């Protein structure tokens, strides 16, 4: 079978839902995704029931068609390893709070010096700038702040809790996939990579 994105290589530093769901789509379309996990702090997806054959079903679903590699990013040797391999990759996707990748020495400004064609996508709750950038948040917070939550429910009861993570998927995953694919097309014209800042809010 021919896959549209065959040949694209992605380094995925994301956890939980927004980033992994985005890279799931890209992997299903043929991209080669290497999912970086911490050896000391397991992705919470691995701990969430239900389980099948001893493995969390969410983790199995979201990380299908991907390779998983355990790397301690607090070890300088592993940072150098990522830098030594980054020229082989087309896309980086990360989901840390703003400033974390910069502190690690793996932010766009550093990695794009090594690989100017690199497309680098950050997914956060509130984006990389502004007064909310350092705040913690979850799907319910992004829906409330954006005004989406106020479109459901009744005056007496308020908005209901939604059954799926709308902001994570619609605000995070889908916008990331669209922006990454647009950046791939632009790179075919210009030969240059770019930085993508996705705010789920």
mmCIF file of C-alpha atoms in Angstrom:
data_model
loop_
_atom_site.group_PDB
_atom_site.id
_atom_site.type_symbol
_atom_site.label_atom_id
_atom_site.label_comp_id
_atom_site.label_asym_id
_atom_site.label_seq_id
_atom_site.Cartn_x
_atom_site.Cartn_y
_atom_site.Cartn_z
ATOM 1 C CA UNK A 1 0.000 0.000 0.000
ATOM 2 C CA UNK A 2 1.208 3.532 -0.776
ATOM 3 C CA UNK A 3 1.130 5.999 2.117
ATOM 4 C CA UNK A 4 0.989 9.732 1.475
ATOM 5 C CA UNK A 5 3.447 10.730 4.206
ATOM 6 C CA UNK A 6 5.956 7.916 3.708
ATOM 7 C CA UNK A 7 9.456 9.326 4.100
ATOM 8 C CA UNK A 8 8.566 11.968 6.695
ATOM 9 C CA UNK A 9 10.360 11.388 9.995
ATOM 10 C CA UNK A 10 8.896 12.743 13.231
ATOM 11 C CA UNK A 11 10.415 13.003 16.702
ATOM 12 C CA UNK A 12 7.518 13.068 19.183
ATOM 13 C CA UNK A 13 8.124 14.401 22.709
ATOM 14 C CA UNK A 14 4.425 14.554 23.636
ATOM 15 C CA UNK A 15 2.315 12.664 26.198
ATOM 16 C CA UNK A 16 -1.334 12.063 27.100
ATOM 17 C CA UNK A 17 -3.745 13.015 24.288
ATOM 18 C CA UNK A 18 -3.124 16.144 22.128
ATOM 19 C CA UNK A 19 0.333 15.400 20.715
ATOM 20 C CA UNK A 20 -0.007 11.605 20.542
ATOM 21 C CA UNK A 21 -3.374 11.906 18.744
ATOM 22 C CA UNK A 22 -1.785 14.290 16.211
ATOM 23 C CA UNK A 23 1.159 11.979 15.571
ATOM 24 C CA UNK A 24 -1.232 9.001 15.391
ATOM 25 C CA UNK A 25 -2.859 10.598 12.336
ATOM 26 C CA UNK A 26 0.536 11.327 10.790
ATOM 27 C CA UNK A 27 1.775 7.788 11.499
ATOM 28 C CA UNK A 28 -1.390 6.267 10.033
ATOM 29 C CA UNK A 29 -0.682 8.268 6.862
ATOM 30 C CA UNK A 30 2.784 6.738 6.639
ATOM 31 C CA UNK A 31 5.093 9.060 8.584
ATOM 32 C CA UNK A 32 7.789 7.390 10.679
ATOM 33 C CA UNK A 33 7.183 8.498 14.268
ATOM 34 C CA UNK A 34 9.662 7.957 17.094
ATOM 35 C CA UNK A 35 7.925 8.586 20.416
ATOM 36 C CA UNK A 36 10.320 9.654 23.176
ATOM 37 C CA UNK A 37 9.308 8.565 26.674
ATOM 38 C CA UNK A 38 10.882 9.165 30.054
ATOM 39 C CA UNK A 39 12.410 6.082 31.692
ATOM 40 C CA UNK A 40 11.656 7.498 35.151
ATOM 41 C CA UNK A 41 8.209 9.103 34.724
ATOM 42 C CA UNK A 42 5.841 6.882 32.763
ATOM 43 C CA UNK A 43 3.333 8.483 30.424
ATOM 44 C CA UNK A 44 0.067 8.478 32.404
ATOM 45 C CA UNK A 45 -1.598 6.778 29.431
ATOM 46 C CA UNK A 46 0.306 3.624 30.368
ATOM 47 C CA UNK A 47 -1.370 3.639 33.809
ATOM 48 C CA UNK A 48 -4.986 4.373 32.827
ATOM 49 C CA UNK A 49 -7.522 1.546 32.649
ATOM 50 C CA UNK A 50 -8.946 -0.298 30.824
ATOM 51 C CA UNK A 51 -6.164 -2.773 30.142
ATOM 52 C CA UNK A 52 -5.899 -5.550 27.571
ATOM 53 C CA UNK A 53 -3.113 -8.136 27.598
ATOM 54 C CA UNK A 54 -1.418 -6.222 30.418
ATOM 55 C CA UNK A 55 -1.273 -2.946 28.497
ATOM 56 C CA UNK A 56 -3.415 0.199 28.717
ATOM 57 C CA UNK A 57 -5.718 0.275 25.703
ATOM 58 C CA UNK A 58 -5.388 4.078 25.327
ATOM 59 C CA UNK A 59 -1.623 3.760 25.114
ATOM 60 C CA UNK A 60 -1.890 0.943 22.564
ATOM 61 C CA UNK A 61 -4.339 2.939 20.448
ATOM 62 C CA UNK A 62 -2.592 6.323 20.501
ATOM 63 C CA UNK A 63 0.899 4.944 19.933
ATOM 64 C CA UNK A 64 0.154 2.394 17.232
ATOM 65 C CA UNK A 65 2.415 2.549 14.165
ATOM 66 C CA UNK A 66 5.082 4.347 16.225
ATOM 67 C CA UNK A 67 8.430 3.386 17.674
ATOM 68 C CA UNK A 68 8.977 4.114 21.368
ATOM 69 C CA UNK A 69 12.359 5.046 22.830
ATOM 70 C CA UNK A 70 13.079 5.725 26.518
ATOM 71 C CA UNK A 71 15.417 8.716 26.949
ATOM 72 C CA UNK A 72 16.196 10.614 30.130
ATOM 73 C CA UNK A 73 16.241 14.227 28.896
ATOM 74 C CA UNK A 74 17.935 15.324 32.131
ATOM 75 C CA UNK A 75 21.038 13.453 31.001
ATOM 76 C CA UNK A 76 23.258 15.759 28.881
ATOM 77 C CA UNK A 77 24.457 12.760 26.869
ATOM 78 C CA UNK A 78 20.906 12.147 25.670
ATOM 79 C CA UNK A 79 20.477 15.810 24.708
ATOM 80 C CA UNK A 80 23.608 15.509 22.592
ATOM 81 C CA UNK A 81 22.245 12.287 21.102
ATOM 82 C CA UNK A 82 19.044 14.078 20.002
ATOM 83 C CA UNK A 83 21.106 16.914 18.495
ATOM 84 C CA UNK A 84 23.318 14.445 16.646
ATOM 85 C CA UNK A 85 20.262 12.778 15.063
ATOM 86 C CA UNK A 86 18.047 15.841 14.410
ATOM 87 C CA UNK A 87 19.367 16.380 10.880
ATOM 88 C CA UNK A 88 17.673 13.090 9.958
ATOM 89 C CA UNK A 89 14.226 14.322 11.071
ATOM 90 C CA UNK A 90 11.634 16.489 9.362
ATOM 91 C CA UNK A 91 9.359 17.324 12.279
ATOM 92 C CA UNK A 92 9.541 17.719 16.058
ATOM 93 C CA UNK A 93 6.371 17.853 18.118
ATOM 94 C CA UNK A 94 6.464 18.643 21.832
ATOM 95 C CA UNK A 95 3.936 19.319 24.561
ATOM 96 C CA UNK A 96 5.938 20.627 27.515
ATOM 97 C CA UNK A 97 5.151 23.900 29.253
ATOM 98 C CA UNK A 98 6.768 26.950 27.607
ATOM 99 C CA UNK A 99 10.469 27.193 28.405
ATOM 100 C CA UNK A 100 11.095 23.505 29.165
ATOM 101 C CA UNK A 101 12.579 22.602 25.770
ATOM 102 C CA UNK A 102 14.664 25.778 25.889
ATOM 103 C CA UNK A 103 16.083 24.772 29.296
ATOM 104 C CA UNK A 104 16.876 21.327 27.915
ATOM 105 C CA UNK A 105 18.658 22.857 24.919
ATOM 106 C CA UNK A 106 16.168 21.326 22.472
ATOM 107 C CA UNK A 107 14.102 24.354 21.460
ATOM 108 C CA UNK A 108 13.500 25.434 17.873
ATOM 109 C CA UNK A 109 16.214 28.087 17.837
ATOM 110 C CA UNK A 110 18.881 25.510 18.696
ATOM 111 C CA UNK A 111 17.628 22.574 16.625
ATOM 112 C CA UNK A 112 16.916 24.705 13.536
ATOM 113 C CA UNK A 113 20.548 25.826 13.548
ATOM 114 C CA UNK A 114 21.468 22.169 13.061
ATOM 115 C CA UNK A 115 18.588 21.441 10.669
ATOM 116 C CA UNK A 116 17.177 24.577 8.937
ATOM 117 C CA UNK A 117 14.475 22.470 7.249
ATOM 118 C CA UNK A 118 13.056 21.355 10.608
ATOM 119 C CA UNK A 119 9.340 21.891 11.279
ATOM 120 C CA UNK A 120 8.865 22.270 15.028
ATOM 121 C CA UNK A 121 5.413 22.224 16.642
ATOM 122 C CA UNK A 122 4.666 23.094 20.283
ATOM 123 C CA UNK A 123 1.230 22.264 21.720
ATOM 124 C CA UNK A 124 0.291 23.959 25.000
ATOM 125 C CA UNK A 125 -2.835 25.092 26.754
ATOM 126 C CA UNK A 126 -2.287 28.814 26.293
ATOM 127 C CA UNK A 127 0.516 29.195 23.768
ATOM 128 C CA UNK A 128 4.119 30.355 24.172
ATOM 129 C CA UNK A 129 3.342 34.013 24.976
ATOM 130 C CA UNK A 130 0.914 35.963 27.128
ATOM 131 C CA UNK A 131 -0.004 36.094 30.804
ATOM 132 C CA UNK A 132 -1.430 32.552 30.923
ATOM 133 C CA UNK A 133 1.512 30.772 29.282
ATOM 134 C CA UNK A 134 2.936 29.307 32.525
ATOM 135 C CA UNK A 135 -0.410 28.262 34.003
ATOM 136 C CA UNK A 136 -1.380 24.626 34.302
ATOM 137 C CA UNK A 137 -4.595 23.617 32.605
ATOM 138 C CA UNK A 138 -6.794 20.863 31.329
ATOM 139 C CA UNK A 139 -9.406 20.503 28.620
ATOM 140 C CA UNK A 140 -12.165 21.912 30.853
ATOM 141 C CA UNK A 141 -10.123 25.091 31.494
ATOM 142 C CA UNK A 142 -9.506 25.716 27.792
ATOM 143 C CA UNK A 143 -13.189 25.205 26.985
ATOM 144 C CA UNK A 144 -14.254 27.601 29.751
ATOM 145 C CA UNK A 145 -11.763 30.359 28.902
ATOM 146 C CA UNK A 146 -12.487 30.204 25.180
ATOM 147 C CA UNK A 147 -16.243 30.505 25.797
ATOM 148 C CA UNK A 148 -17.063 27.131 24.250
ATOM 149 C CA UNK A 149 -18.340 25.672 27.539
ATOM 150 C CA UNK A 150 -20.938 28.449 27.793
ATOM 151 C CA UNK A 151 -22.684 27.242 24.635
ATOM 152 C CA UNK A 152 -24.030 24.115 26.357
ATOM 153 C CA UNK A 153 -26.152 23.463 29.423
ATOM 154 C CA UNK A 154 -28.782 25.485 31.271
ATOM 155 C CA UNK A 155 -28.687 28.646 33.397
ATOM 156 C CA UNK A 156 -29.722 26.647 36.459
ATOM 157 C CA UNK A 157 -27.165 23.860 36.090
ATOM 158 C CA UNK A 158 -24.328 25.450 34.143
ATOM 159 C CA UNK A 159 -22.378 23.711 31.382
ATOM 160 C CA UNK A 160 -22.181 19.908 31.511
ATOM 161 C CA UNK A 161 -18.929 18.011 31.614
ATOM 162 C CA UNK A 162 -18.288 16.786 28.070
ATOM 163 C CA UNK A 163 -17.659 13.118 27.360
ATOM 164 C CA UNK A 164 -14.554 13.722 25.230
ATOM 165 C CA UNK A 165 -11.647 16.160 25.355
ATOM 166 C CA UNK A 166 -12.817 18.696 22.772
ATOM 167 C CA UNK A 167 -10.051 21.256 23.332
ATOM 168 C CA UNK A 168 -7.293 18.630 23.353
ATOM 169 C CA UNK A 169 -8.416 17.163 20.033
ATOM 170 C CA UNK A 170 -10.066 20.075 18.163
ATOM 171 C CA UNK A 171 -7.840 22.831 19.575
ATOM 172 C CA UNK A 172 -4.643 20.814 19.898
ATOM 173 C CA UNK A 173 -4.354 17.669 17.767
ATOM 174 C CA UNK A 174 -6.259 18.791 14.676
ATOM 175 C CA UNK A 175 -4.717 22.258 14.521
ATOM 176 C CA UNK A 176 -1.276 20.670 14.915
ATOM 177 C CA UNK A 177 -1.862 18.216 12.051
ATOM 178 C CA UNK A 178 -3.200 20.948 9.741
ATOM 179 C CA UNK A 179 -0.357 23.345 10.573
ATOM 180 C CA UNK A 180 2.336 20.669 10.233
ATOM 181 C CA UNK A 181 1.052 19.545 6.826
ATOM 182 C CA UNK A 182 0.818 23.170 5.669
ATOM 183 C CA UNK A 183 4.428 23.674 6.810
ATOM 184 C CA UNK A 184 5.503 20.564 4.869
ATOM 185 C CA UNK A 185 3.938 22.005 1.699
ATOM 186 C CA UNK A 186 5.566 25.399 2.325
ATOM 187 C CA UNK A 187 8.938 23.705 2.851
ATOM 188 C CA UNK A 188 8.637 22.073 -0.570
ATOM 189 C CA UNK A 189 8.447 25.587 -2.045
ATOM 190 C CA UNK A 190 10.929 27.452 0.139
ATOM 191 C CA UNK A 191 13.228 24.728 1.448
ATOM 192 C CA UNK A 192 12.840 26.192 4.960
ATOM 193 C CA UNK A 193 11.332 24.803 8.138
ATOM 194 C CA UNK A 194 9.331 26.814 10.632
ATOM 195 C CA UNK A 195 8.055 27.025 14.177
ATOM 196 C CA UNK A 196 4.374 26.313 14.976
ATOM 197 C CA UNK A 197 2.809 27.521 18.239
ATOM 198 C CA UNK A 198 -0.489 25.727 18.991
ATOM 199 C CA UNK A 199 -2.640 27.037 21.848
ATOM 200 C CA UNK A 200 -5.507 24.693 22.763
ATOM 201 C CA UNK A 201 -7.421 27.672 24.149
#
